Coordinates of C-alpha atoms in Angstrom, one line a residue:
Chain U
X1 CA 0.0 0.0 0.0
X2 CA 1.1 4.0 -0.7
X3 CA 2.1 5.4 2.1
X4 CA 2.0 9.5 1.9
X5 CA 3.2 10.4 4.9
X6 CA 2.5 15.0 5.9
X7 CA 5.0 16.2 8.7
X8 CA 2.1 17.8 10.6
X9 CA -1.5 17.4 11.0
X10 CA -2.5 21.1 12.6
X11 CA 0.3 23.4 12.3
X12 CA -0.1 27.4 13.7
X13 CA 2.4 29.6 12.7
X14 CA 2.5 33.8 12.6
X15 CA 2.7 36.0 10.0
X16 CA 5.9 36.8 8.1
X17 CA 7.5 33.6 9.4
X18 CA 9.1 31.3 7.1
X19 CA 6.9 27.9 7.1
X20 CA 8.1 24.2 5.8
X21 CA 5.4 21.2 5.1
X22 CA 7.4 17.9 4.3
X23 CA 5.9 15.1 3.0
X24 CA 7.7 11.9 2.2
X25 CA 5.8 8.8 -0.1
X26 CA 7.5 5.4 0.3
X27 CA 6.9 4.3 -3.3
X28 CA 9.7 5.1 -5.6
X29 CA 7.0 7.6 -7.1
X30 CA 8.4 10.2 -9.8
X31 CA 5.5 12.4 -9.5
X32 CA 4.4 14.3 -6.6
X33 CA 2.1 17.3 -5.9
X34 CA 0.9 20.3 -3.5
X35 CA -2.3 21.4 -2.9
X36 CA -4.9 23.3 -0.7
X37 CA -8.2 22.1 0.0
X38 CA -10.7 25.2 0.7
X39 CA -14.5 25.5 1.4
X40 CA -15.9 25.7 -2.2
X41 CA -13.2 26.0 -4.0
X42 CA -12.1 22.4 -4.3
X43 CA -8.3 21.1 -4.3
X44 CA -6.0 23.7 -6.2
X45 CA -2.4 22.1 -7.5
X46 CA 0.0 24.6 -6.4
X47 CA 3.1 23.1 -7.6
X48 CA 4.3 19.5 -8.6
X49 CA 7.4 17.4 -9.4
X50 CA 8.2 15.0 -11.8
X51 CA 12.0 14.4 -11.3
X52 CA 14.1 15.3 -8.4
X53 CA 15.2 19.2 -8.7
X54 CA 12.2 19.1 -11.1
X55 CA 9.4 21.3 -10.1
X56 CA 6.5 22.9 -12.4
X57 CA 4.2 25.7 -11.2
X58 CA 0.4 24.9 -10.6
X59 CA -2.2 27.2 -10.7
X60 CA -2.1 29.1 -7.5
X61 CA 1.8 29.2 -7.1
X62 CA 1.9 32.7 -5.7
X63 CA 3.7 32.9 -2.2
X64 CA 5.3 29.3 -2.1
X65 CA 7.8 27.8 -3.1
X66 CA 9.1 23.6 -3.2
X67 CA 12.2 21.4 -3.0
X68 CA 13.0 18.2 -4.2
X69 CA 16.5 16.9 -3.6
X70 CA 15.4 13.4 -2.9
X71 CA 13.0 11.3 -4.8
X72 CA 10.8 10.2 -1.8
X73 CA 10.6 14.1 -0.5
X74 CA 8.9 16.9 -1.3
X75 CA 8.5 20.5 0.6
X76 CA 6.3 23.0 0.5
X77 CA 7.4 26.7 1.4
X78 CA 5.9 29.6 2.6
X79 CA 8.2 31.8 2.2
X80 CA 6.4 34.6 4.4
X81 CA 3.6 33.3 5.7
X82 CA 0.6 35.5 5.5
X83 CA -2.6 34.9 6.9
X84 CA -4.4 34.1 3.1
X85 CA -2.5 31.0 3.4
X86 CA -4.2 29.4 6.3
X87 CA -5.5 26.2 4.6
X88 CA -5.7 22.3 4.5
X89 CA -2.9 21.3 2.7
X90 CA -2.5 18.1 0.8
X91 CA 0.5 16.4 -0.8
X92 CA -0.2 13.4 -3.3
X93 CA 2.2 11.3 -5.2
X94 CA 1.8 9.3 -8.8
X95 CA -0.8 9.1 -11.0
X96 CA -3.8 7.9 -10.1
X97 CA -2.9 10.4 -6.8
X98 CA -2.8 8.7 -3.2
X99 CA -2.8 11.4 -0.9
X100 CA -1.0 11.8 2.6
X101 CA -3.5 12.6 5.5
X102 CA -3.1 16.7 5.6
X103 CA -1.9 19.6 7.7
X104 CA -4.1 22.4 8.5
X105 CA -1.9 25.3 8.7
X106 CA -3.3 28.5 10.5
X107 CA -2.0 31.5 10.0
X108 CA -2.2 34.0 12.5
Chain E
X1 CA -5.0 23.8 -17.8
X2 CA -8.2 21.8 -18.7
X3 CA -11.0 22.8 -16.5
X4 CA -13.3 19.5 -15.7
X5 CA -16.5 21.2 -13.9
X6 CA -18.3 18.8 -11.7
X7 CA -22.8 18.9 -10.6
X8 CA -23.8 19.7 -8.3
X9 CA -22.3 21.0 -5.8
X10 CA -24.5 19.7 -2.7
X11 CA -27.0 16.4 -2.9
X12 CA -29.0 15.4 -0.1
X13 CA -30.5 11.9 -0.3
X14 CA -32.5 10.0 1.9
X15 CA -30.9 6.2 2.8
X16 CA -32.0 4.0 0.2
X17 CA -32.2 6.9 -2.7
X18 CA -29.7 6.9 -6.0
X19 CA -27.1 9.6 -6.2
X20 CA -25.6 10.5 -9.2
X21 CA -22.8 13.1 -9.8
X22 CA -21.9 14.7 -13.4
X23 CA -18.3 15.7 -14.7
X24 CA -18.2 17.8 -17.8
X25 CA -15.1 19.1 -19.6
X26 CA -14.7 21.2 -22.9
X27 CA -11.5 19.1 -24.5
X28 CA -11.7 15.3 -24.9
X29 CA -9.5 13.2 -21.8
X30 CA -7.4 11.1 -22.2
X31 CA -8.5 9.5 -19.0
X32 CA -11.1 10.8 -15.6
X33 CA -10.6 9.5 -12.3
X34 CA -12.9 9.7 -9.3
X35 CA -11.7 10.0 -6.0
X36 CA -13.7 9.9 -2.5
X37 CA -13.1 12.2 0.2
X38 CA -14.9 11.2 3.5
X39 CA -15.7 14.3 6.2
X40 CA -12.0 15.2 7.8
X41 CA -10.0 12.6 5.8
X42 CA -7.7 12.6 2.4
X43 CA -9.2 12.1 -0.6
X44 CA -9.0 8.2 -1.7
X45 CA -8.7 7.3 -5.6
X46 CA -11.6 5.1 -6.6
X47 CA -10.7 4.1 -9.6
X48 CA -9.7 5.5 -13.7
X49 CA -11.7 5.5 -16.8
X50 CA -9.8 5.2 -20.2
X51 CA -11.9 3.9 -23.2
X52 CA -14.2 5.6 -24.9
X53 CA -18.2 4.9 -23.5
X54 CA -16.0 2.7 -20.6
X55 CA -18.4 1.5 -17.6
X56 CA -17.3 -0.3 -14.5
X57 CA -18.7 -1.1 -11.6
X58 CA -17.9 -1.3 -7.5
X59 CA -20.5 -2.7 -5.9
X60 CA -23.2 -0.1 -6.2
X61 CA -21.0 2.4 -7.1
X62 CA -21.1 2.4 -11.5
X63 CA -19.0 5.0 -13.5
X64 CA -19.0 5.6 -16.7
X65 CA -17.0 7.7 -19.4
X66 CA -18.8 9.0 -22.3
X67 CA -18.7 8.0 -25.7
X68 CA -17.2 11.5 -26.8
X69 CA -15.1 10.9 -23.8
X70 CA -15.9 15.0 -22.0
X71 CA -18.2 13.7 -19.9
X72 CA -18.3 10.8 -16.7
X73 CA -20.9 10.4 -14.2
X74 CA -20.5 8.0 -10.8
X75 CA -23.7 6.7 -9.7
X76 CA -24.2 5.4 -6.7
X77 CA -27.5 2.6 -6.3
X78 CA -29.3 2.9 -2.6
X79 CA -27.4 5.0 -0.9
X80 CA -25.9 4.1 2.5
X81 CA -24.5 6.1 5.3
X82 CA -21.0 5.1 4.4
X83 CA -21.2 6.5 1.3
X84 CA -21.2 10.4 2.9
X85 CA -18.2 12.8 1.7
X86 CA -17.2 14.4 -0.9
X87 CA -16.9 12.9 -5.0
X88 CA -14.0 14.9 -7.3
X89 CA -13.8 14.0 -10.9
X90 CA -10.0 14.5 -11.9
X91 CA -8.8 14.8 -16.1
X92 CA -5.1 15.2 -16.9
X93 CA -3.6 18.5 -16.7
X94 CA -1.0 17.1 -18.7
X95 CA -0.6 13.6 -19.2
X96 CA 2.9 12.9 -19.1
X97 CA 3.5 14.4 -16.1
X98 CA 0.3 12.8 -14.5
X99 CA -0.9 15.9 -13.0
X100 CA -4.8 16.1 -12.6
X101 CA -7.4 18.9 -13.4
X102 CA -9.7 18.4 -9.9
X103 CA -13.3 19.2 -10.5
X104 CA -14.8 21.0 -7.2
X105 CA -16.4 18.0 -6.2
X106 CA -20.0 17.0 -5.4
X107 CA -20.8 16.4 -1.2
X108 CA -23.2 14.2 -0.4
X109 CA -25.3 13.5 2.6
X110 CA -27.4 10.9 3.7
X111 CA -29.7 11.2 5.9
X112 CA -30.7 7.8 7.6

């Protein structure tokens, strides 16, 4: 079975600080992805990776930024966290997409 | 990207009713998935669609990709409490990189 597995379930963090999500899949995927999950507006790809040191904007890539220097890790950044950014976030590897279990990062 | 929309947004059912969901997109797929996302979980992959006028069948879950192949509908036959969350339609953003296009998903609730 996939394993997806999110650093954090509920994260709180400030405004302006500098915020990491990690997520790390355990099946030799190539492909992994970001998103955020928010009332009525479904699950929005913010960036994805096909290839280590490969990365690919989504569609709502403003404000973050990712690393991939190992094949089974991917990070999200917020480079200044801002309080628009408090979200569910999901990471999901290959293709069909098995998701890891979330963090719900608040902003304050 | 290829924008899949998804209807409708909201469907109560009584236990026992059908439910259907629709998932409509203005370029041909090469593929649709459907996913399941229960209330405070992850959304699960149910399964993928390929072929042209495709069905298949989980239990009483039936899917089916249309014949022009813009178009998939998951119906679900006497509903049951289980079956409450949220249903997303996915196309291919771009299919060699397997990114998907989520459509905003249909929520159902079933009230017992």
């Amino acid at each position: 079975d996939v394993k997806v597995t999110q650093s954090s379930r509920y994260l709180v963090k400030r405004t302006g600080e500098k915020v990491f999500l990690e997520c790390v899949q355990d099946m030799d995927h190539e492909n992994m992805f970001w998103y955020r999950q928010d009332p009525g507006l479904g699950l929005r790809l913010i960036y994805f990776s096909y290839d280590v040191k490969m990365k690919e904007k989504g569609d709502i890539p403003e404000g973050y930024s990712v690393s991939r220097e190992k094949k089974e890790r991917f990070s999200l950044i917020l480079e200044s966290a801002s309080t628009n950014q408090t979200s569910m976030y999901l990471c999901a590897t290959g293709g069909p997409q098995h998701f890891g279990d979330g963090t719900r990062l608040s902003i304050l | 990207g290829q924008q899949v929309m998804q209807i409708p947004q909201y469907q109560h059912v009584q236990e026992g009713e059908d439910f259907t969901t629709y998932c409509n997109s203005s370029t041909t797929l090469s593929n649709i998935q459907w996913y399941k996302q229960r209330p405070g979980g992850h959304p699960v992959f149910l399964i993928q669609l390929v072929k042209s006028g495709e069905v298949k069948k989980q239990k009483r879950l039936t899917f089916q990709f249309g014949e022009a192949k813009k178009n998939s509908s998951l119906h679900i036959t006497a509903t049951q409490t289980t079956d409450v969350g949220t249903y997303f339609c996915a196309g291919p953003y771009n299919t060699n990189a397997g990114k998907s296009t989520f459509g905003d998903g249909t929520t159902l609730t079933v009230k017992p």
